[in-house]
Coordinates of C-alpha atoms in Angstrom, one line a residue:
X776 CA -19.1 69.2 17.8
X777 CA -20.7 70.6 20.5
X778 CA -17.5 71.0 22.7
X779 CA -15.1 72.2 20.0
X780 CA -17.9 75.2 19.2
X781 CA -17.4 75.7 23.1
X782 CA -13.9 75.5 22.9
X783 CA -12.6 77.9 20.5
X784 CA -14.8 81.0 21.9
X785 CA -13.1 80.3 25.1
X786 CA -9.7 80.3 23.6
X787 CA -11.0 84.0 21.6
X788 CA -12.1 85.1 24.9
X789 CA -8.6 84.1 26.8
X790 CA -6.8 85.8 24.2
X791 CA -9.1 89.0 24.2
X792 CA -8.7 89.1 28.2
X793 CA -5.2 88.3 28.5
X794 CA -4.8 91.0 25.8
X795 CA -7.0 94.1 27.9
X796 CA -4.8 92.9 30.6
X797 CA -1.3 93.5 29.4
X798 CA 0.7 96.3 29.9
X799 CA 3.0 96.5 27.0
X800 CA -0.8 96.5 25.2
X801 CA -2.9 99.0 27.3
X802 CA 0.3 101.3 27.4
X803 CA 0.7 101.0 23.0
X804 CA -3.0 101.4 22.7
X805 CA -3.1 104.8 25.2
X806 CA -0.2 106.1 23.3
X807 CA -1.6 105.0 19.6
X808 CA -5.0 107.7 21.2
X809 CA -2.8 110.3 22.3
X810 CA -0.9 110.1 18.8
X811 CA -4.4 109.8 16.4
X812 CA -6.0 113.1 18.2
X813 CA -2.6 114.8 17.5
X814 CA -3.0 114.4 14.2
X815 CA -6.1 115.5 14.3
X816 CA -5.3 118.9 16.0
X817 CA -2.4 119.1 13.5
X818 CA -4.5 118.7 10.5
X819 CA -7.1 121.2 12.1
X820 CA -3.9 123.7 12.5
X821 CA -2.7 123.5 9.2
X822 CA -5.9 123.4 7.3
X823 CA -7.4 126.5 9.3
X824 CA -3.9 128.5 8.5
X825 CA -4.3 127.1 4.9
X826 CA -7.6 128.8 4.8
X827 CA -6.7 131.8 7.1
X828 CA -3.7 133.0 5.4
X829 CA -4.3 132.4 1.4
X830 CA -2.3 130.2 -0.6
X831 CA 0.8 132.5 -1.1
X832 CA 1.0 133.0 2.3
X833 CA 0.3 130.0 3.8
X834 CA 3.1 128.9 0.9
X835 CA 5.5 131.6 2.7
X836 CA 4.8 129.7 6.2
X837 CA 5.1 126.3 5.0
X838 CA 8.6 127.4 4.1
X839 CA 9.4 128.7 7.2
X840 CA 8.1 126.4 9.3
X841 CA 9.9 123.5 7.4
X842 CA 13.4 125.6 7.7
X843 CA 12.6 126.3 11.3
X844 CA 12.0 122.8 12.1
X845 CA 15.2 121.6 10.9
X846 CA 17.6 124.5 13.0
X847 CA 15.3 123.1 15.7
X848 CA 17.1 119.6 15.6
X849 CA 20.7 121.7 14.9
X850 CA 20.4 123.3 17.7
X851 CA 19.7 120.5 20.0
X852 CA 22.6 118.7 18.9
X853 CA 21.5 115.4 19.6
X854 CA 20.4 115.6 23.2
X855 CA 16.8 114.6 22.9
X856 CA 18.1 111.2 22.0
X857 CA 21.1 111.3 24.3
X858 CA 18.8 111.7 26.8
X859 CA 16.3 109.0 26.5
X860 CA 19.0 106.5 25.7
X861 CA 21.8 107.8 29.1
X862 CA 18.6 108.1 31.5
X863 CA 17.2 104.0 30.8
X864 CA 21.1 103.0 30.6
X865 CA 22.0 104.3 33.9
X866 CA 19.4 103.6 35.5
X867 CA 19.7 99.5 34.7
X868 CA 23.4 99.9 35.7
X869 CA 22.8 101.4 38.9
X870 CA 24.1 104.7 38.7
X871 CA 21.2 107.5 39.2
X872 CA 24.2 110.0 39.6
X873 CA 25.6 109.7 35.8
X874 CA 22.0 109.8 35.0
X875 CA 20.8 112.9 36.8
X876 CA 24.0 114.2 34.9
X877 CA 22.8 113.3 31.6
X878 CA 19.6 115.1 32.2
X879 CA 21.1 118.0 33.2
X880 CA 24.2 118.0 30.5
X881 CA 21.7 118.1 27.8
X882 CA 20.1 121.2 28.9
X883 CA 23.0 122.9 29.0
X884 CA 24.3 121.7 25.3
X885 CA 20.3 123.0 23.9
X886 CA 20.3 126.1 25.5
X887 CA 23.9 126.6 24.2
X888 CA 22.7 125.2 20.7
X889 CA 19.9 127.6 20.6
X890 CA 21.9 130.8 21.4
X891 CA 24.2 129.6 18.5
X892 CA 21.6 128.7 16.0
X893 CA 19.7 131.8 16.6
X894 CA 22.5 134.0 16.4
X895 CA 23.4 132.1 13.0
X896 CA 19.6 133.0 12.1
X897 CA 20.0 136.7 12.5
X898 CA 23.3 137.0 10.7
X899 CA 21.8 135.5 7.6
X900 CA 18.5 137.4 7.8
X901 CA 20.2 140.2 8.3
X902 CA 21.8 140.3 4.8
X903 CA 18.6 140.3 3.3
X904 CA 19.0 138.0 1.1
X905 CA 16.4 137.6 -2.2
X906 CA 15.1 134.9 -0.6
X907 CA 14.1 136.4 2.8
X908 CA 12.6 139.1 0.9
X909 CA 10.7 137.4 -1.9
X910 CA 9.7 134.2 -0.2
X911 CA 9.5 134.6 2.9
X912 CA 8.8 138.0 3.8
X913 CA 11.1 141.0 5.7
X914 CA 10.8 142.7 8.3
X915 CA 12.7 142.6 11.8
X916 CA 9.3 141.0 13.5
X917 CA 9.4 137.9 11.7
X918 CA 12.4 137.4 11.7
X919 CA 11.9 137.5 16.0
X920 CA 9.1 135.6 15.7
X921 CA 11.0 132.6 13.8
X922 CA 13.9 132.9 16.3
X923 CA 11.2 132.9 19.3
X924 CA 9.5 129.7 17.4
X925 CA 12.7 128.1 16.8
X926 CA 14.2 128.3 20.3
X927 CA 10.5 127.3 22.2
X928 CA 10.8 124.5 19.9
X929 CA 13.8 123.3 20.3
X930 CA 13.4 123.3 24.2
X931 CA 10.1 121.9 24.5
X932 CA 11.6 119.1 22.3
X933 CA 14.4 118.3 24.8
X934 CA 11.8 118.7 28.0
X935 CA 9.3 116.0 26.5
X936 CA 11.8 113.4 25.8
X937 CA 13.4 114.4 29.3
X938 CA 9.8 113.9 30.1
X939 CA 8.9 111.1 28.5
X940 CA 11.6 109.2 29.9
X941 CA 11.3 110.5 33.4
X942 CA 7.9 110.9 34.4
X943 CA 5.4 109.2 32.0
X944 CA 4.2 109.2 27.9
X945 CA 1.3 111.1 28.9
X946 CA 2.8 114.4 30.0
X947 CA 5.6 114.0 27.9
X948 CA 4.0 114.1 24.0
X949 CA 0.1 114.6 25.3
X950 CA 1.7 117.5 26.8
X951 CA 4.0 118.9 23.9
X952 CA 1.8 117.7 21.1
X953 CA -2.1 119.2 22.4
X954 CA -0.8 122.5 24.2
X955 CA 0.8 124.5 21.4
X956 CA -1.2 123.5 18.8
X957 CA -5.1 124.1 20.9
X958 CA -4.0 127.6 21.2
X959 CA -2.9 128.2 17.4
X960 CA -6.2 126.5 16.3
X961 CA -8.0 129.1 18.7
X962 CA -6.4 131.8 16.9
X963 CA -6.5 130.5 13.4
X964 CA -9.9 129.8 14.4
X965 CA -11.1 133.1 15.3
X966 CA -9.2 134.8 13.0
X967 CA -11.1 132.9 10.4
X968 CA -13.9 133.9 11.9
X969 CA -13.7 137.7 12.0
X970 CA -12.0 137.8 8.4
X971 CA -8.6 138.8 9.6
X972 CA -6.2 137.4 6.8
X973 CA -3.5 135.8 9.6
X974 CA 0.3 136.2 8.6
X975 CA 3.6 134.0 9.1
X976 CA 4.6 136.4 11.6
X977 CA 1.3 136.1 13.9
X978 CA 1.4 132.7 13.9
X979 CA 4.9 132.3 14.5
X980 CA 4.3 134.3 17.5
X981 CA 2.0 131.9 18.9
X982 CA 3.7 129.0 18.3
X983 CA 6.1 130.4 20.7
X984 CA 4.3 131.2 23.3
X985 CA 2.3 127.6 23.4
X986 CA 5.9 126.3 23.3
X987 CA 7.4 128.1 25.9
X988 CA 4.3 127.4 28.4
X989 CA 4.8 123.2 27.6
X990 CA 8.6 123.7 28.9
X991 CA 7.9 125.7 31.6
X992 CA 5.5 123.5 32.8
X993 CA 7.8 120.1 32.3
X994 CA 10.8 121.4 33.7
X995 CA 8.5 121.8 37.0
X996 CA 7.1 118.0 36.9
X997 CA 10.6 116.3 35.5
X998 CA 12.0 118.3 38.7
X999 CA 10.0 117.1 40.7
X1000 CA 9.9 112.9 39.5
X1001 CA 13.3 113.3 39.7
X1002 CA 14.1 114.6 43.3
X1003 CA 11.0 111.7 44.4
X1004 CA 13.1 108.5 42.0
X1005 CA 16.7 109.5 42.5
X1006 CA 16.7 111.3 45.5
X1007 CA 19.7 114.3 46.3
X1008 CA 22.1 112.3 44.7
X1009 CA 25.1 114.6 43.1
X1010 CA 24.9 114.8 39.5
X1011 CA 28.2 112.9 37.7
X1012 CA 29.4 114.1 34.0
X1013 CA 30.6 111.7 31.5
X1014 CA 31.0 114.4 28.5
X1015 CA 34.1 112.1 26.9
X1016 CA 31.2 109.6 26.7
X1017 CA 28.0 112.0 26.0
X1018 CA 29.8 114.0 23.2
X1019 CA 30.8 111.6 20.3
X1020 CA 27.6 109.7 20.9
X1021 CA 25.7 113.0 21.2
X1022 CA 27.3 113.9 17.9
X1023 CA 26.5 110.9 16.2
X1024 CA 22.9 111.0 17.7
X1025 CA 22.5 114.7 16.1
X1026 CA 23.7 113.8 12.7
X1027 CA 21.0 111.3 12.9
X1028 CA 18.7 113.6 13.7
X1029 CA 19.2 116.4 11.4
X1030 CA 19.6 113.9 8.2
X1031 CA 16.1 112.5 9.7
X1032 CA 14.7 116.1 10.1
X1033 CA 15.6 117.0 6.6
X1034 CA 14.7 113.9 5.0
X1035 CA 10.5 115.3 6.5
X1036 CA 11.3 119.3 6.1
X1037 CA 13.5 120.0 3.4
X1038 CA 11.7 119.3 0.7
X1039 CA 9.6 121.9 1.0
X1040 CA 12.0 124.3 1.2
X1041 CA 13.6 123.3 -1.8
X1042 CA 10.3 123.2 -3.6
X1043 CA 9.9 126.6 -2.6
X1044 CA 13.4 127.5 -4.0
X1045 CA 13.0 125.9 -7.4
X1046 CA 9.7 126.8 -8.5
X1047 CA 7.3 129.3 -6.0
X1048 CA 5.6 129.0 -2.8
X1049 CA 2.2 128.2 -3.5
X1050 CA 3.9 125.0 -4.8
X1051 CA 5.5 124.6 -1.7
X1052 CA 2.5 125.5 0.5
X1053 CA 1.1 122.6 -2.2
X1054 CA 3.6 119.6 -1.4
X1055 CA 3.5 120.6 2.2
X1056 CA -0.3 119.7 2.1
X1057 CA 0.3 116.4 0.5
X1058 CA 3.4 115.9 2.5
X1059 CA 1.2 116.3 6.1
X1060 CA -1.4 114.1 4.8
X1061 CA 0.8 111.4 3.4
X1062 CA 3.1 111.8 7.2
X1063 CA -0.3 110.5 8.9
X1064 CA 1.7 107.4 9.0
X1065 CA 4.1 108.8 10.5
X1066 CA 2.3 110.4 13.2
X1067 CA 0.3 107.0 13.9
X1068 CA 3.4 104.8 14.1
X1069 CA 5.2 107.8 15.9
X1070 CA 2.7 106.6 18.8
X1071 CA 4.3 103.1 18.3
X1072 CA 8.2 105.0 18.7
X1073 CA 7.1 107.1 21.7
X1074 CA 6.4 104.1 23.4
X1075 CA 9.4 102.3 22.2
X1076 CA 12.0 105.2 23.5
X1077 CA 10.6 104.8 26.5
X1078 CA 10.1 100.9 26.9
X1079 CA 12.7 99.6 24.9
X1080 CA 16.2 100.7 26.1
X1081 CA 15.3 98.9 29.6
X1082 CA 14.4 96.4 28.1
X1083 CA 17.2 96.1 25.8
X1084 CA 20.0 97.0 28.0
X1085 CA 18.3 94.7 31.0
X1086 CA 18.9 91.8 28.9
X1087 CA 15.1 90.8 29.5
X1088 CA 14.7 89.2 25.6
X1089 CA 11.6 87.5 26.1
X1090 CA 10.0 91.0 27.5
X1091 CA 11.1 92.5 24.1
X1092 CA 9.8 90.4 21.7
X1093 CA 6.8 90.5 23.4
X1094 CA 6.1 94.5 23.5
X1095 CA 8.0 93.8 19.3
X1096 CA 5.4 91.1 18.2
X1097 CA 2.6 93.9 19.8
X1098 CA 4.1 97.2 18.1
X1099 CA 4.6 94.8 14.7
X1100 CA 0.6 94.0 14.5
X1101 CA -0.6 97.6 15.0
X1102 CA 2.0 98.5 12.2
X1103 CA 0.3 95.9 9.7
X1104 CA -3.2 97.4 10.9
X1105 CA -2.1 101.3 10.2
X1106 CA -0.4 100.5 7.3
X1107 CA -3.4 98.3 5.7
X1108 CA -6.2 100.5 7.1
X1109 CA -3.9 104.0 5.9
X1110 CA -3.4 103.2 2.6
X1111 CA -7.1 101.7 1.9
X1112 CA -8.2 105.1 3.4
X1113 CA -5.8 107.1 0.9
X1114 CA -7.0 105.1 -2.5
X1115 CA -10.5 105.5 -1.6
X1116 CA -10.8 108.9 0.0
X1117 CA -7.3 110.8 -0.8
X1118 CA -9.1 113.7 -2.6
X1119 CA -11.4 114.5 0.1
X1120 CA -9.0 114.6 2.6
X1121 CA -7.0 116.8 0.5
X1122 CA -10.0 119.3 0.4
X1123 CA -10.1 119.7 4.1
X1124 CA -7.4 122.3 3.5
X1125 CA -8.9 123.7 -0.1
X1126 CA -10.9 122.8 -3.0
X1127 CA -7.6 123.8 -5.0
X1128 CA -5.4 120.9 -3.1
X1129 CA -7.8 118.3 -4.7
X1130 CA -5.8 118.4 -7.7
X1131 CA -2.8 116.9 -5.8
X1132 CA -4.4 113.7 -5.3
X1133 CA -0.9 111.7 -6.9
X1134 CA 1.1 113.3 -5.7
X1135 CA -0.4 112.9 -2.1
X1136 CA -1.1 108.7 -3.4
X1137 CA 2.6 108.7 -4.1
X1138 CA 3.8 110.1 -0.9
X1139 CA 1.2 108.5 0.8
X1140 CA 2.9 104.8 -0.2
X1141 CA 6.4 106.1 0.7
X1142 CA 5.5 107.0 4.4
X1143 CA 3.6 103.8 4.3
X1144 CA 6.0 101.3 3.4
X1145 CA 8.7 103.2 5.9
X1146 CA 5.6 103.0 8.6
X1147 CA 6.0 98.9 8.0
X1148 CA 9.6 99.4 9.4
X1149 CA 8.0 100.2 12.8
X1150 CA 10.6 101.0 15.1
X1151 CA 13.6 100.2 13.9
X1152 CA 15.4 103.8 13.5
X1153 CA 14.3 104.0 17.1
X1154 CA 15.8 100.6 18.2
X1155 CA 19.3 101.5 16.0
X1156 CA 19.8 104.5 17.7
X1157 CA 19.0 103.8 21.3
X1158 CA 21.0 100.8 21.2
X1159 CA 24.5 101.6 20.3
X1160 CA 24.3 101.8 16.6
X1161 CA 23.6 105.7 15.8
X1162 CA 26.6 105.6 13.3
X1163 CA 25.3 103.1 10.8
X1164 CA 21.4 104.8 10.8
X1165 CA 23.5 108.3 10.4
X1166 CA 25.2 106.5 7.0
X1167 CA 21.3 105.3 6.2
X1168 CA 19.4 109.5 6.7
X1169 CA 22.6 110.9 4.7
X1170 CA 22.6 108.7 1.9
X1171 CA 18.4 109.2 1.7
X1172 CA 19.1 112.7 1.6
X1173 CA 21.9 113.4 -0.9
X1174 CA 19.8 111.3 -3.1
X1175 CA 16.6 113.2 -2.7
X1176 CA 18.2 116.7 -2.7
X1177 CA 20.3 115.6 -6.1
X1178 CA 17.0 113.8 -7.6
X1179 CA 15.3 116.9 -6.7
X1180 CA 17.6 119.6 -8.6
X1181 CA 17.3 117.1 -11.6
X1182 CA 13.8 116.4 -11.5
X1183 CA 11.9 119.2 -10.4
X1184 CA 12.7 121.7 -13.2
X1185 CA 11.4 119.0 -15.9
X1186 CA 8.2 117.6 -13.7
X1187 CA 7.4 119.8 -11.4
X1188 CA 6.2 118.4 -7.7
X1189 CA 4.7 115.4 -9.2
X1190 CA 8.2 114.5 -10.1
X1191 CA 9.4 115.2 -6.6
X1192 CA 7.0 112.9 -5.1
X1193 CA 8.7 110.2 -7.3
X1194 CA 11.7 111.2 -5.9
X1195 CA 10.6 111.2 -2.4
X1196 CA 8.6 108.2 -2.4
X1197 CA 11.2 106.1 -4.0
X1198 CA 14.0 106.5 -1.5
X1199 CA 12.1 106.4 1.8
X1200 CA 11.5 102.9 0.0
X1201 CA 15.0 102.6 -0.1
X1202 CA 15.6 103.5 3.2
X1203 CA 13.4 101.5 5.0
X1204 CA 14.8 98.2 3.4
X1205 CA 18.2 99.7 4.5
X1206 CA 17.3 100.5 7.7
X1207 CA 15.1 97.1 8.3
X1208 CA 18.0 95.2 7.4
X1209 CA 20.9 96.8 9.5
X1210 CA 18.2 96.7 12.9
X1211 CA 18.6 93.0 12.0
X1212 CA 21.9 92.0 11.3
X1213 CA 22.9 94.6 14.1
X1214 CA 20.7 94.2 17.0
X1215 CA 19.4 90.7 15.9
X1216 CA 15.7 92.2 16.4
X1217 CA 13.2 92.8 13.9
X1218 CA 11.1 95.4 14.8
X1219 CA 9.5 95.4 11.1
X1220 CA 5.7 93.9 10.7
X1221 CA 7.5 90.8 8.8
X1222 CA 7.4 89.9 12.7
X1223 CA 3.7 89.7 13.0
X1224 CA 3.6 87.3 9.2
X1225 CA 6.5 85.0 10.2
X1226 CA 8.3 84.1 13.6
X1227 CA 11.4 86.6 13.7
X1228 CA 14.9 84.4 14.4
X1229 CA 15.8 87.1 17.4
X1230 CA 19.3 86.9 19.3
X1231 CA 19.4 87.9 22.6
X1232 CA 21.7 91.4 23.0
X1233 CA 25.2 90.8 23.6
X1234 CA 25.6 92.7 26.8
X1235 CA 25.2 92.1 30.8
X1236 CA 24.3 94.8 32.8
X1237 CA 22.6 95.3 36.4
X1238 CA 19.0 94.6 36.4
X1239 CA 16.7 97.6 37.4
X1240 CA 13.0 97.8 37.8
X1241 CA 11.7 99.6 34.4
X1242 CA 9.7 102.3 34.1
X1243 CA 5.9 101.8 34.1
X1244 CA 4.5 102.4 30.0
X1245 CA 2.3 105.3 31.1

């Protein structure tokens, strides 16, 4: 008796050391930080620009800032993925040159993508439209300040997955996601403070400036990782390769981009923009999950395509079987957290926002069931098989837009969350099974329940050193 109560602490103990010890662990843990205190500055942002603006205007901006975020994915076309993906892949292979290349081709294609998208912006502002005018606001300055958000945006999004898979996690997202955001909160902050009644423009304008600062500073680090890794090697171009998967890449992306910001817009559109700046509330709430299990992807992007494309199938499971169990925890522990305290988190932006307590619950089980997916949208389209996760974000989105237009008009936001909830169900059973039967991984936390039958990838490539998680 005495030797088996001896036994099985030691066996705890062994697990809890081998477990502090492991990289794939320490670097999913750092990253799971960085992403909880980003949601915390995010939720600080919104709520002080909730309370700083008013509820019609903080409506108008919630508008904005959703339309914004989408061009922002337009105009990178793709190469924040392409990126990630061309940078692990040539690297295993052996060829630094196509992979200095790669970085360098995707600058070019955002900064292109941003002129375009801009210039789209300013043609269809400049019609003044009803819209412009009576939901969002005129004016030449805001409609500068959106194209000044829209473009630091867009960059900085490129940079810190350049970043990310370059240099390290740290300065990639802890970076892009703390910099922009502290200064906002500053100014919301003391605006608050002295009673000024901030507008869309104003903060807008900041955005912008935060933005522009993160690239600035990541262009100068990536430069230099890259000179010290690679050395002077001359950059190679593959664009017969980089463009249809860059295409395919983007289409993912936008679909994914609308499937989080469009609804808001489209609220806005159908009934007024204090609902908007209402379902936008619930909606950054209920996206908690996301931002939690977006620590989970971040590491992924980076630690996965070696993995993957290095053949090293035991390595994989491993850092999968890891990511799987902190999925079950944030998915328990989040939706406990939403049953028992939703309406007081709603408050933190407003006593009125209490009232949306369903349609945050709603919302709130959506993003949580896609959350038990972990990273499989990730693995899909780092690993060849963009196309099929492109077929999964369209379909999701024709159904909510149409469910929307049909909804909305007889229930109001509450049916929307319906709506919503219901096919990011869909989705991630769609999306779950295709990373299966594709990639013969299971990223999912069915993983961390039951041992996961996983094949090892079809492909043989040169074996490289990977990149360290942090």
């Amino acid at each position: 008796m005495t030797e088996t109560t001896e036994v099985a602490p030691s066996r705890v103990m062994d697990k809890i050391r081998q477990l502090v010890v492991n990289r794939d662990a320490q670097g999913i843990f750092g990253t799971m930080l960085l992403k909880a205190a980003s949601a915390v500055i995010s939720f600080s942002l919104f709520s002080l620009a909730a309370h700083a603006a008013g509820a019609v205007e903080f409506g108008r901006f919630s508008i904005l800032f959703s339309a914004l975020s989408i061009l922002s994915i337009v105009a990178a076309s793709g190469q924040e993925m392409q990126v990630v993906r061309s940078w692990s892949e040539y690297l295993a292979d052996g060829r630094p040159a196509l992979a200095l290349g790669a970085v360098r081709f995707g600058w070019m294609v955002s900064i292109a993508g941003v002129l375009l998208v801009c210039l789209g912006f300013w043609i269809v502002f400049s019609m003044d439209t009803a819209f412009f005018t009576e939901m969002v606001g005129g004016g030449n300055w805001i409609a500068f300040a959106s194209m000044a958000f829209l473009a630091g945006n867009c960059l900085a999004l490129y940079s810190s997955h350049v970043t990310r898979a370059v240099v390290s996690i740290r300065m990639a997202d802890g970076h892009y996601e703390f910099t922009w955001r502290a200064l906002a909160v500053m100014f919301l902050a003391i605006s608050l403070f002295v009673g000024h009644a901030v507008t869309t423009t104003e903060i807008l304008t900041v955005f912008a400036v935060g933005l522009a600062f993160v690239v600035a500073t990541q262009i100068y680090v990536v430069a230099q990782k890259v000179n010290k890794q690679i050395g002077s090697v001359t950059a190679q171009y593959d664009p017969r390769q980089w463009t249809p998967r860059s295409v395919r890449l983007w289409l993912a992306s936008i679909m994914e981009a609308s499937n989080q910001h469009l609804e808001v817009f489209l609220i806005g559109m159908l009934l007024d923009p204090v609902s908007a700046g209402a379902y936008f509330v619930a909606a950054r709430l209920a996206n908690a999950f996301g931002l939690a299990t977006s620590g989970l992807n971040t590491f992924g992007t980076r630690r996965v395509p070696g993995l993957y494309f290095a053949r090293k199938t035991s390595e994989l499971k491993h850092a999968l079987n890891i990511m799987a169990g902190m999925s079950m925890i944030i998915v328990v522990v989040g939706l406990a957290a939403v049953v028992i305290g939703g309406d007081y988190m709603l408050m933190i932006f407003g006593r009125a926002y209490a009232d949306y307590y369903w349609i945050f619950l709603l919302l709130a089980i959506g993003t949580g069931l896609t959350a038990a997916n972990g990273a499989a949208p990730a693995f899909l389209m780092l690993t060849g098989h963009e196309g099929r996760y492109v077929t999964i974000v369209t379909t999701s989105l024709i159904l909510r837009v149409v469910g929307f237009f049909i909804v909305i008009p007889h229930f109001g936001i509450l049916g929307a969350a319906v709506v919503s909830g219901s096919v990011m169900v869909g989705m991630a059973l769609l999306t779950n099974y295709f990373c299966r039967s594709l990639t013969g991984m299971d990223p999912s936390i069915l993983r961390f329940v039951a041992e996961s039958p996983d094949e090892a990838p079809n492909r043989t490539v040169v074996m490289a050193p990977l990149p360290e998680s942090q």
